[in-house]
CSV table of C-alpha atoms and ligand atoms in Angstrom, one decimal:
chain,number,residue,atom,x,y,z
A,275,UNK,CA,9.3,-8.9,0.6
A,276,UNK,CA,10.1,-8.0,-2.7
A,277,UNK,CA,6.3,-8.1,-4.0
A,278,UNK,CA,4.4,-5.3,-5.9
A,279,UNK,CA,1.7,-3.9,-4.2
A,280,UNK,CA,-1.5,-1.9,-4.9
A,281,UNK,CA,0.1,0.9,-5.7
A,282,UNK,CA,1.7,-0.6,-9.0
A,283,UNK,CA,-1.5,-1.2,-10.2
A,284,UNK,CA,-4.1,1.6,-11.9
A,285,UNK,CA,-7.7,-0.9,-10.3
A,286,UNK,CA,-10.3,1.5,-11.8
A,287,UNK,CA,-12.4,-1.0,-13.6
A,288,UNK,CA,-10.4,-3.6,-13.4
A,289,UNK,CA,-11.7,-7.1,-12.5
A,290,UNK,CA,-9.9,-8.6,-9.3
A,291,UNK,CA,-9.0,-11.8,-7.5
A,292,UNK,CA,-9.1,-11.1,-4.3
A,293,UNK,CA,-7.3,-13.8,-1.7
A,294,UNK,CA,-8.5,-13.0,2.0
A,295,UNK,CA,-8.2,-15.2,4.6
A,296,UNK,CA,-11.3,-15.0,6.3
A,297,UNK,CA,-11.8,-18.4,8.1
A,298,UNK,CA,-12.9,-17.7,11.4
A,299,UNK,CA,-13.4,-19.5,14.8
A,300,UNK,CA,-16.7,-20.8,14.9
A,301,UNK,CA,-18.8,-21.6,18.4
A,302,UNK,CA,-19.4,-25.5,18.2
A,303,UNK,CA,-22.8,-25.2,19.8
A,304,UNK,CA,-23.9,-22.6,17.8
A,305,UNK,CA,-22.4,-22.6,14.6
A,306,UNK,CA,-22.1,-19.1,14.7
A,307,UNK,CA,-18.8,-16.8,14.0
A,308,UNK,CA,-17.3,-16.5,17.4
A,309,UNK,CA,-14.6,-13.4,16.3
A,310,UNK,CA,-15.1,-11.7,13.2
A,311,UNK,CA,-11.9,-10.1,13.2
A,312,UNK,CA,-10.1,-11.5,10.3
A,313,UNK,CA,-13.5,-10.7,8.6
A,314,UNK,CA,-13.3,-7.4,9.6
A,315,UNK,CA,-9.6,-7.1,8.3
A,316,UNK,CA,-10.4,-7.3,4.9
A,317,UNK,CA,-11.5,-3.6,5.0
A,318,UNK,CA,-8.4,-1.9,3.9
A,319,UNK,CA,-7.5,-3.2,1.3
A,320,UNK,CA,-11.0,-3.5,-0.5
A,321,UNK,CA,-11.3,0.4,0.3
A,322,UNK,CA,-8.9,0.8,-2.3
A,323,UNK,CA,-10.9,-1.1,-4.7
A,324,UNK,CA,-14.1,1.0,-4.9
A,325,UNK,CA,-13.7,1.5,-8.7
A,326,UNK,CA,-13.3,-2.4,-9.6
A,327,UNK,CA,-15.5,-5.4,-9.6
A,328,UNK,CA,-14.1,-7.6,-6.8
A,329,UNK,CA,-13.7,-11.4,-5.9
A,330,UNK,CA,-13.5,-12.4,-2.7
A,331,UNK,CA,-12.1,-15.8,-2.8
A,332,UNK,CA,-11.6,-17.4,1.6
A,333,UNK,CA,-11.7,-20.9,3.0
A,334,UNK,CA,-13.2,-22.2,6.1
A,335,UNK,CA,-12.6,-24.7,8.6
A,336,UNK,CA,-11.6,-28.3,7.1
A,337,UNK,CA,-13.2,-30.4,5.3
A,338,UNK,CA,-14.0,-32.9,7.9
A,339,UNK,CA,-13.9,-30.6,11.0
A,340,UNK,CA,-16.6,-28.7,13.1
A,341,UNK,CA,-15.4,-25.4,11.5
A,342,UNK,CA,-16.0,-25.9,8.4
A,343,UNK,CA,-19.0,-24.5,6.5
A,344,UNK,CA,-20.7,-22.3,3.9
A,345,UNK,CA,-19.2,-18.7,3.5
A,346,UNK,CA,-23.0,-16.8,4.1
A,347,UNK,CA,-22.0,-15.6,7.5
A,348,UNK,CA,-19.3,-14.3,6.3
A,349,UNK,CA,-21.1,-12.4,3.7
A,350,UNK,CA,-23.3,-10.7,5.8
A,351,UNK,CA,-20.9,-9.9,8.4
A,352,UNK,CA,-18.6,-8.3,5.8
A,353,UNK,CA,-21.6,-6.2,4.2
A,354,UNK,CA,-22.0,-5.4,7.8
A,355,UNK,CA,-18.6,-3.9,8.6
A,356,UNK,CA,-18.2,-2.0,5.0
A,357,UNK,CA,-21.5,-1.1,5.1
A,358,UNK,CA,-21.9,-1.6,1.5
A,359,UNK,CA,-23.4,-4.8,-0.3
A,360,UNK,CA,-21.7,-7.9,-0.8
A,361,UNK,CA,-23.2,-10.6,-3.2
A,362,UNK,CA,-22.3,-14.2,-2.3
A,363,UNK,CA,-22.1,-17.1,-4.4
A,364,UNK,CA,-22.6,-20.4,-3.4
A,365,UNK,CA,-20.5,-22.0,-5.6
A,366,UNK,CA,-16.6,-21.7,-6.4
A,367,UNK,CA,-15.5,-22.6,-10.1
A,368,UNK,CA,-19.1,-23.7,-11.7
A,369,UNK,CA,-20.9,-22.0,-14.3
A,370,UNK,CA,-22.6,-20.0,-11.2
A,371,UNK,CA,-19.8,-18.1,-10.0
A,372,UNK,CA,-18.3,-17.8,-13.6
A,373,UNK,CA,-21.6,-16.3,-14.5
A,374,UNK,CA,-21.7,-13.9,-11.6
A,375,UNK,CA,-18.4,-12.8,-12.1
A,376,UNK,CA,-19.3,-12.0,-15.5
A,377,UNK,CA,-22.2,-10.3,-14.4
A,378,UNK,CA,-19.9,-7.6,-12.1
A,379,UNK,CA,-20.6,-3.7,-12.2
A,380,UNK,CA,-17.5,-1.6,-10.9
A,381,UNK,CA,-18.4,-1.1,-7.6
A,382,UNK,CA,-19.3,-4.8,-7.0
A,383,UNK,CA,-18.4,-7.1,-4.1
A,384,UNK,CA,-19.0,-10.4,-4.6
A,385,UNK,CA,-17.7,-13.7,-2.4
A,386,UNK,CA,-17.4,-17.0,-3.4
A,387,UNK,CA,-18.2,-20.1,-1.7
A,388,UNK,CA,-15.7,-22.1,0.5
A,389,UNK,CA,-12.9,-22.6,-1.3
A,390,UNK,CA,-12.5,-26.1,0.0
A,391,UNK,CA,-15.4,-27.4,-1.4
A,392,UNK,CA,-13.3,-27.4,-4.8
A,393,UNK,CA,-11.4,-30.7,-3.7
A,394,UNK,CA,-7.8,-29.2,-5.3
A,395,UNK,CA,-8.2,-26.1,-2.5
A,396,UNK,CA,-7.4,-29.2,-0.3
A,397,UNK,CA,-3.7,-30.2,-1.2
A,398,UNK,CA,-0.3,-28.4,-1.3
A,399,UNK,CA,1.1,-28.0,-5.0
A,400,UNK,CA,4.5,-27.0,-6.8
A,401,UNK,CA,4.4,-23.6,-8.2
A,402,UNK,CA,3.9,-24.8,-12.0
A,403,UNK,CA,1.1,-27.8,-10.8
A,404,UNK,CA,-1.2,-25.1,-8.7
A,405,UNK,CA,-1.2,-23.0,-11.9
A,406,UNK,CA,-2.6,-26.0,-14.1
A,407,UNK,CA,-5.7,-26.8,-11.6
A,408,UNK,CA,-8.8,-27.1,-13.2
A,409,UNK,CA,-9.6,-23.7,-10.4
A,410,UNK,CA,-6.8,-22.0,-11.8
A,411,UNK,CA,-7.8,-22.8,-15.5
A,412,UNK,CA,-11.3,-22.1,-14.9
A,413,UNK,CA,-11.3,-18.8,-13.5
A,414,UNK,CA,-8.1,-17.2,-13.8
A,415,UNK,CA,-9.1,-15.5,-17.4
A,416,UNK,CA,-12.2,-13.8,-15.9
A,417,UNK,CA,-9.8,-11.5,-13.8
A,418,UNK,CA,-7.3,-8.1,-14.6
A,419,UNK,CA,-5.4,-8.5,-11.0
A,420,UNK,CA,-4.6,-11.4,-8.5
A,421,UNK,CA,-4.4,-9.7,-4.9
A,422,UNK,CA,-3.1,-11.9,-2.6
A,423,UNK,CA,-3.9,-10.6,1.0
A,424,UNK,CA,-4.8,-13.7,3.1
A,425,UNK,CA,-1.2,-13.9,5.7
A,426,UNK,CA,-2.5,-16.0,7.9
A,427,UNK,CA,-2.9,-19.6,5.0
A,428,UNK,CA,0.4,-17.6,3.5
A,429,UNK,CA,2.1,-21.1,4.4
A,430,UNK,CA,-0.2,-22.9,2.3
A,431,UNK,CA,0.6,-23.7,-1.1
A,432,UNK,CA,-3.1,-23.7,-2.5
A,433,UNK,CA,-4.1,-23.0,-6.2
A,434,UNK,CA,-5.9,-20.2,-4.9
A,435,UNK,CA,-3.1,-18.5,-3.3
A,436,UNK,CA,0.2,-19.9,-5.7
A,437,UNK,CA,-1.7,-20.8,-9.0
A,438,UNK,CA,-3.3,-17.6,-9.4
A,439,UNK,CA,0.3,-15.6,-9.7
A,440,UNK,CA,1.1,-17.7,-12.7
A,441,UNK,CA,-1.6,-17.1,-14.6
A,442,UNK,CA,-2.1,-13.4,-14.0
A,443,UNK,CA,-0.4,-10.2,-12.8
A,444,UNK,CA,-0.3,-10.2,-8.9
A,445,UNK,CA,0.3,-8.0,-5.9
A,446,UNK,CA,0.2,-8.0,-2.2
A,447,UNK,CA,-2.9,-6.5,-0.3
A,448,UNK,CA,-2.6,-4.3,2.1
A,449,UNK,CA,-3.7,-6.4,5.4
A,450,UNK,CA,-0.4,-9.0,4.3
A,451,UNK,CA,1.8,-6.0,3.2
A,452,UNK,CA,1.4,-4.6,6.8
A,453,UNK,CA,1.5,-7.5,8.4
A,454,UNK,CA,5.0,-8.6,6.5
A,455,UNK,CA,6.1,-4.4,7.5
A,456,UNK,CA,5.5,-4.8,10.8
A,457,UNK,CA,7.3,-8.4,11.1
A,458,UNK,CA,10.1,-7.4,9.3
A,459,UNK,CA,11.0,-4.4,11.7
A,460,UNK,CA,10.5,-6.2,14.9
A,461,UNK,CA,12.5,-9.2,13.8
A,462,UNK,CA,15.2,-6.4,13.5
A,463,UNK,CA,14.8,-5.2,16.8
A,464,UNK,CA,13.7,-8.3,18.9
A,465,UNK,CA,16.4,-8.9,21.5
A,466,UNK,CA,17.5,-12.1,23.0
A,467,UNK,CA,16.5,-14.5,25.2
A,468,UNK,CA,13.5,-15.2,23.2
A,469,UNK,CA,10.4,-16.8,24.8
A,470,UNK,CA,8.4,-18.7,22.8
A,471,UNK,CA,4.5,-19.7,24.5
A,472,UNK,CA,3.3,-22.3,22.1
A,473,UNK,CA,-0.4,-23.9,22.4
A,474,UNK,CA,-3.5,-24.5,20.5
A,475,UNK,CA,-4.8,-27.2,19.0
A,476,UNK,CA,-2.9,-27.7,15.3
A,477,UNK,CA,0.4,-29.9,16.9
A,478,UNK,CA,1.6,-31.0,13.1
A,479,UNK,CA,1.7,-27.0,12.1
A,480,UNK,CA,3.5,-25.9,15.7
A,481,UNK,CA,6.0,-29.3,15.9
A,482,UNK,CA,7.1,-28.6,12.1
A,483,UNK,CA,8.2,-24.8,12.7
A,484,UNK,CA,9.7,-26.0,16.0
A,485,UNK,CA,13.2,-27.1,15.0
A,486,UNK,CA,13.7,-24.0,12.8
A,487,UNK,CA,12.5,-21.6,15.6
A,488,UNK,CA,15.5,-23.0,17.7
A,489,UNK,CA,18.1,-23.3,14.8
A,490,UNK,CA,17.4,-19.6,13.6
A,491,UNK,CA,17.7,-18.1,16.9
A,492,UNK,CA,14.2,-17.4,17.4
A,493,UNK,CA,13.4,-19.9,20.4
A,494,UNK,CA,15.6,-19.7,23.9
A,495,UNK,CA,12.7,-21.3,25.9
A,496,UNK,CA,9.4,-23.2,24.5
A,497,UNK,CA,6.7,-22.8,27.0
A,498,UNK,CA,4.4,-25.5,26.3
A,499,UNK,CA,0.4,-25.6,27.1
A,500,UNK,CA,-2.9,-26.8,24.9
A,501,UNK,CA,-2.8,-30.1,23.0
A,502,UNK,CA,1.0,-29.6,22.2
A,503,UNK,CA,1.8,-29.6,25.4
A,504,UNK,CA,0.2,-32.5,25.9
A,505,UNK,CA,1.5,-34.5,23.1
A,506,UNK,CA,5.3,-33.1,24.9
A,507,UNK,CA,4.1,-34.7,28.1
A,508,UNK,CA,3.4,-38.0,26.4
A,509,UNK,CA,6.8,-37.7,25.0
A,510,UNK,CA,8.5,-37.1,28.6
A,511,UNK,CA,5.7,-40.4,29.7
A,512,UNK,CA,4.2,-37.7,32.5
A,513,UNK,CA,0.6,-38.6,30.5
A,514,UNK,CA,0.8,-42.5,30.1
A,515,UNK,CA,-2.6,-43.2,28.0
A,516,UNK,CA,-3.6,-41.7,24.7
A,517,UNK,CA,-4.4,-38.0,23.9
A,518,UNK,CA,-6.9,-39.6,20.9
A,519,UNK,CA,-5.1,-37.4,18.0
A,520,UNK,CA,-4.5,-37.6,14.5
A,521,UNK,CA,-1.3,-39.7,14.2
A,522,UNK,CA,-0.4,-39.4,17.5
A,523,UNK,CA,2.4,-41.9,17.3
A,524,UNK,CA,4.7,-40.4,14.9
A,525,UNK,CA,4.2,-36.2,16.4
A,526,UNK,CA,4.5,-38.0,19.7
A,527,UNK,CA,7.9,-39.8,18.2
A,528,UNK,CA,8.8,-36.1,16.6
A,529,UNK,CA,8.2,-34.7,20.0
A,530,UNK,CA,10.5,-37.1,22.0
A,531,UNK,CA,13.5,-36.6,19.5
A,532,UNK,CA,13.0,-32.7,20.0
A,533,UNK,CA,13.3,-32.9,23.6
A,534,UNK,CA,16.5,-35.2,23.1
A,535,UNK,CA,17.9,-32.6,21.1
A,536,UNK,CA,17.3,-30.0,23.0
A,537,UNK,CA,16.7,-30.6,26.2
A,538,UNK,CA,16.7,-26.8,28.0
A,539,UNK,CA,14.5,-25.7,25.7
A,540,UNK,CA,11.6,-26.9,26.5
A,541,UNK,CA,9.2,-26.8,29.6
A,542,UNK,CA,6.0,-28.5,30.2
A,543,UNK,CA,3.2,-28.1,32.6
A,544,UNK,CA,3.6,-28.8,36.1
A,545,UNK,CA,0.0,-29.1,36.9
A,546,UNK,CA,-3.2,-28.9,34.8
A,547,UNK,CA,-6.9,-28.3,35.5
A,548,UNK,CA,-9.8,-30.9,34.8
A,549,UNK,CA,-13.6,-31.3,34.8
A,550,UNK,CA,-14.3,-33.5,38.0
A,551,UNK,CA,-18.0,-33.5,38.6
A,552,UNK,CA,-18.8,-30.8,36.4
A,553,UNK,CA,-16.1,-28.2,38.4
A,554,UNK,CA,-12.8,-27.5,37.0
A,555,UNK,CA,-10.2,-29.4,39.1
A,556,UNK,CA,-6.5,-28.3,39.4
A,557,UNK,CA,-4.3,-31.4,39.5
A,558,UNK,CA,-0.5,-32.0,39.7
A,559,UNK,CA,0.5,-33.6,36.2
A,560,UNK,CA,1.4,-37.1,37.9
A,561,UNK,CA,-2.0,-37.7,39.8
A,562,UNK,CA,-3.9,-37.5,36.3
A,563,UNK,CA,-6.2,-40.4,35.5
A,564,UNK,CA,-6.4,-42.6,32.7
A,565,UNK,CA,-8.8,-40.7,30.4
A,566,UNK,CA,-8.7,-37.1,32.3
A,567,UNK,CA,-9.4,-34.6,29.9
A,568,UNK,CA,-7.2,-31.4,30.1
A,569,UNK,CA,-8.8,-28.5,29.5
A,570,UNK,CA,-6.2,-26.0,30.9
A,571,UNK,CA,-2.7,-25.4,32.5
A,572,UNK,CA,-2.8,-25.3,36.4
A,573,UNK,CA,-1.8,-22.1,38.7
A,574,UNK,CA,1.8,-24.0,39.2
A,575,UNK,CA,2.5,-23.8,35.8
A,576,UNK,CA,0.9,-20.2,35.2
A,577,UNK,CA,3.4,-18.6,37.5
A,578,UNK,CA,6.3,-20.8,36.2
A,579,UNK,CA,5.6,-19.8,32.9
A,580,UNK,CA,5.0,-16.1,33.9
A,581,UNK,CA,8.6,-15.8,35.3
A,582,UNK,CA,10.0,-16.6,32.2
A,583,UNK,CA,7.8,-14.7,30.1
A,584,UNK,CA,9.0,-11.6,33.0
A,585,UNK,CA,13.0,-12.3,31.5
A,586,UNK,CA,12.3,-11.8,28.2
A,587,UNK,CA,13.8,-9.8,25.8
A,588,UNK,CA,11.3,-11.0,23.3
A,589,UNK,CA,7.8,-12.7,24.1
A,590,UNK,CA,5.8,-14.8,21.5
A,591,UNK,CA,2.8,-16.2,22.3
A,592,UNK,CA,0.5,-18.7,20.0
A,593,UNK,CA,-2.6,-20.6,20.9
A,594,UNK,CA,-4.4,-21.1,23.8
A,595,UNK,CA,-3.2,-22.8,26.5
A,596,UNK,CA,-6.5,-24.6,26.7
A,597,UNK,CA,-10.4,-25.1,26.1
A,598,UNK,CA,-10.2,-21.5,27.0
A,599,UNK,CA,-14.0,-20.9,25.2
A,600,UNK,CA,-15.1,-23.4,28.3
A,601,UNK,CA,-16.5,-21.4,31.2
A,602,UNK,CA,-13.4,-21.9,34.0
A,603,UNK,CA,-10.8,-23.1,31.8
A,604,UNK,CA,-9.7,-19.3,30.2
A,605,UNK,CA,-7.6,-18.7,32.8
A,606,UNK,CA,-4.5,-20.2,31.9
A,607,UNK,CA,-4.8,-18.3,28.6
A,608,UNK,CA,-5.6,-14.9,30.1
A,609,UNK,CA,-2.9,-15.0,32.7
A,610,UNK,CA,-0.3,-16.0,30.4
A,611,UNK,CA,-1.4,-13.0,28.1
A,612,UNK,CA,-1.6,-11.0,31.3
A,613,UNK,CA,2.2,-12.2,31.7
A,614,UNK,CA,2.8,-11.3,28.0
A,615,UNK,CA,1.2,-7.9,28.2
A,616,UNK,CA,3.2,-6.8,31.8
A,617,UNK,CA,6.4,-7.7,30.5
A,618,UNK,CA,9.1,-5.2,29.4
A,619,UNK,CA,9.4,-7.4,25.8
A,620,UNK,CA,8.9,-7.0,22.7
A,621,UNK,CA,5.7,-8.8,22.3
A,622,UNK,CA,4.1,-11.0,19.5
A,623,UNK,CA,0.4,-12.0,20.0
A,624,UNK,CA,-0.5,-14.6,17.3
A,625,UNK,CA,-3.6,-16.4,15.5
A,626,UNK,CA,-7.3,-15.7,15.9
A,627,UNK,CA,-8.2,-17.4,19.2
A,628,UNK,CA,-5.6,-15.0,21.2
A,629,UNK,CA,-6.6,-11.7,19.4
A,630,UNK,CA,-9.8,-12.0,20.4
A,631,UNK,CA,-9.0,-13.0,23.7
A,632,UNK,CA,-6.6,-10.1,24.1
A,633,UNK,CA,-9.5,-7.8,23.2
A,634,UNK,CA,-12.1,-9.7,26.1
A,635,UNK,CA,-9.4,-9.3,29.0
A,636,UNK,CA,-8.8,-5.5,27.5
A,637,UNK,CA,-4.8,-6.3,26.8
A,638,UNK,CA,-4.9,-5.6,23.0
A,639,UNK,CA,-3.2,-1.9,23.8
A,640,UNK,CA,-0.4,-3.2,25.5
A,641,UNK,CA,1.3,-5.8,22.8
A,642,UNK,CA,4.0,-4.7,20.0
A,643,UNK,CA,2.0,-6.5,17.1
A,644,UNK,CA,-1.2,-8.6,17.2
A,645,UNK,CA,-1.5,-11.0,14.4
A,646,UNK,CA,-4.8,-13.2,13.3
A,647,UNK,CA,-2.4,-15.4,11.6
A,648,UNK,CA,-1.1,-18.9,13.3
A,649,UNK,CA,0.9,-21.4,11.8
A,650,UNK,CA,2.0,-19.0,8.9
A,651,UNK,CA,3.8,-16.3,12.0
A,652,UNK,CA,5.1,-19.1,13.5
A,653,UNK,CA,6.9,-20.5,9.9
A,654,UNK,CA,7.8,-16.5,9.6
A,655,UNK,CA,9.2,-16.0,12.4
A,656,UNK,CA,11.2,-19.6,11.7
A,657,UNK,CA,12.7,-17.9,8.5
A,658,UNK,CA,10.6,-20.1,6.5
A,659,UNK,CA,9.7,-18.4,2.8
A,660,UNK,CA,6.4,-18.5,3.0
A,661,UNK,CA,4.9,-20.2,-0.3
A,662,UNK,CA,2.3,-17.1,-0.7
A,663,UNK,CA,5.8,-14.3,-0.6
A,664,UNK,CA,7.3,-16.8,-2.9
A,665,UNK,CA,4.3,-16.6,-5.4
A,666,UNK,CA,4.1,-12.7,-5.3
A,667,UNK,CA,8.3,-11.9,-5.4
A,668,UNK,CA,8.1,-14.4,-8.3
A,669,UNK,CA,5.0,-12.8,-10.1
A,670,UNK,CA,7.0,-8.9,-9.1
A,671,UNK,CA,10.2,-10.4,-10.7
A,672,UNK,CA,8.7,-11.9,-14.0
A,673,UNK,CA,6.6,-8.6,-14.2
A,674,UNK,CA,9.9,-6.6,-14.0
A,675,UNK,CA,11.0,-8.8,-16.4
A,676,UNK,CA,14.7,-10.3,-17.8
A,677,UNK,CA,17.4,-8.2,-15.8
A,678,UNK,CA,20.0,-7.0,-19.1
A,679,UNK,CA,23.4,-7.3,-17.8
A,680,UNK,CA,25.0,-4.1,-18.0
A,681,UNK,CA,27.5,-3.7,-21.4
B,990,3PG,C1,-5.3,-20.5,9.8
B,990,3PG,O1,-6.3,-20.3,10.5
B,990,3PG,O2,-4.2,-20.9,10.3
B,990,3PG,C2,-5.3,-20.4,8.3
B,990,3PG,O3,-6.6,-19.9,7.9
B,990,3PG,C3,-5.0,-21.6,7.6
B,990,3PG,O4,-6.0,-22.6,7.9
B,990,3PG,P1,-5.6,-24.2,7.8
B,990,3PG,O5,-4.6,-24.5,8.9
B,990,3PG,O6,-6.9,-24.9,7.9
B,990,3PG,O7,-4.9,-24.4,6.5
């Protein structure tokens, strides 16, 4: 990544943008931040910025979904962790936060509302649109320094993370430049055949990277569990009613013309485990019911899937193979990290569901890199340019200026 970083930049007294990505996974019945790790992340880089007056800009969950709320947890969970106060504003463009901004002593932490609640924070942009968004226009003059530092919505092309870098001199933080580091020399050392264990819940993120994981050498085997797996299941007919997902038709359609494609790349669960009277039942994929839900991959499956991960010369593993936060349905999920961990790999753990995980079952020690991010590793490790590397190598490059062609 050809960005500039923190070390370009003299911060003392300088008012900063700072892009974190602090959306977190929230316990439905509660409400409550279930792992505060990406929260926790944000450390570094603001350690650095003890001289300035800094704006903590995240999202949260989806407008829409269970997950997505108000940033006040996340306010006093971060004045937690640094141990130093951090205002919160509930607002994200009004005359409130402009006001507080303006308010700032050096020294000062202060976070913003949900981004989403600004309705532009909700659609992808080009480059020169993001930067004329009435978020962009409104707050963009009140800062010195754009830090982008939020990896894991790196593949989102948000005002707050591409229209920023337009407007005003930007730089990587140090969570992303890390992150990108690390990536960068593993991708150069990761050997073949590479095993891929896809899961989790967000099937249009996972299906799009898909086809470029396989056509950039990334992908040798798919292991398919969670809600992806079952939308490839649908796709082979070994589920014959509906899952009940968004646009289920047309990823189902996607799905089917993958495993035409390539059709030894992919593997599917044998069995899977269901409630049945309130007890987790384990249940050969062609005796399931109209209706069953699956909450997890079966023990069939597990130590299918655990062979392969035991070949490989690279392991990457993202999402949970099932309603793993459900008491009896982690274990698919915790042996496949298990599998992961043991292996003689090079291993990739990604996006926030697994890190924590990793850290309950004690496994976080034993894994080459562990990365809160999700759907922006995957598009990474696809070869994708990530929208938020494009933003900062083209803020770098205008810094640096025209390039005279030697006389
Ligand atoms: C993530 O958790 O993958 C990032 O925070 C991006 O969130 P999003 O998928 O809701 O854009």
């Amino acid at each position: 990544m050809k960005a500039l970083t923190l070390d370009d930049f003299d911060l003392r007294g300088k008012t900063i943008y700072l892009r974190v990505d602090m959306n977190s996974p929230m316990d439905p019945r509660t409400m409550e931040i279930s792992s505060t790790r990406r929260i926790e992340e944000v450390a570094p880089t603001l350690d650095d910025m003890r001289e300035s007056k800094v704006v903590l800009a995240s999202h949260q969950g989806r407008v829409g979904n269970s997950d997505y709320t108000g940033m006040d947890q996340h306010a006093a969970t971060l004045e937690r962790v640094l141990g130093r106060p951090v205002k919160y504003v509930e607002d994200v463009i009004g005359s409130a936060a402009r006001d507080a901004i303006r308010g700032m002593q050096n020294g000062d932490i202060l976070l913003l509302d949900n981004l989403r609640l600004c309705a532009e924070e909700n659609y992808e942009f080009s480059t020169a649109d993001a930067a004329n968004t009435i978020m962009v226009r409104r707050l963009a003059g009140l800062f010195d320094l754009c830090v982008l530092d939020s990896f894991p919505s790196a593949h989102r092309a948000h005002p707050s993370i591409v229209g920023f870098p337009q407007s005003i001199p930007a730089c990587v933080g140090r969570m992303a430049e890390r992150e990108v580091r690390n990536l960068d020399e593993i991708v150069t050392v990761a050997k073949a055949p590479h095993v891929v264990v896809l899961g989790g819940a967000k099937v249009p993120d996972r299906i799009e990277s898909i086809r470029m994981l396989i056509h950039n050498g990334r992908a040798d085997s798919i292991l398919l569990t969670g809600i992806i797996g079952n939308v490839f299941m649908r796709a082979q007919r070994r589920i014959r009613y509906p899952l009940g997902i968004r646009n289920e038709d047309e990823i189902v359609g996607t799905a089917h013309d993958l495993l035409g494609e390539y059709p030894d790349v992919f593997f599917t669960p044998v069995d899977v485990a269901v409630e049945s009277n309130g007890e987790r039942l384990e249940l050969d994929v062609r005796n399931l019911n109209s209706g069953d839900l699956i909450y997890d991959i079966g023990a069939k499956t597990v130590d299918h899937y655990s062979r392969i991960i035991a070949s490989a010369g690279t392991a990457f593993i993202s999402g949970p193979a099932g309603y793993f936060e459900k008491e009896g349905y982690e274990v698919g999920t915790r042996r496949l990290l298990e599998a992961v961990a043991g292996s003689m790999a090079t291993t990739i753990v990604s996006g926030g569901h697994l890190t924590s995980a990793l850290k309950r079952y004690g496994l976080d020690t034993h894994i080459n890199h562990i990365s809160t991010a999700g759907g922006a590793l995957v598009r990474y490790l696809a070869g994708v340019k990530l929208p938020m590397i494009r933003a900062l190598e083209d803020a770098a490059a205008r810094r640096a200026g025209p390039q005279v062609p030697p006389a």
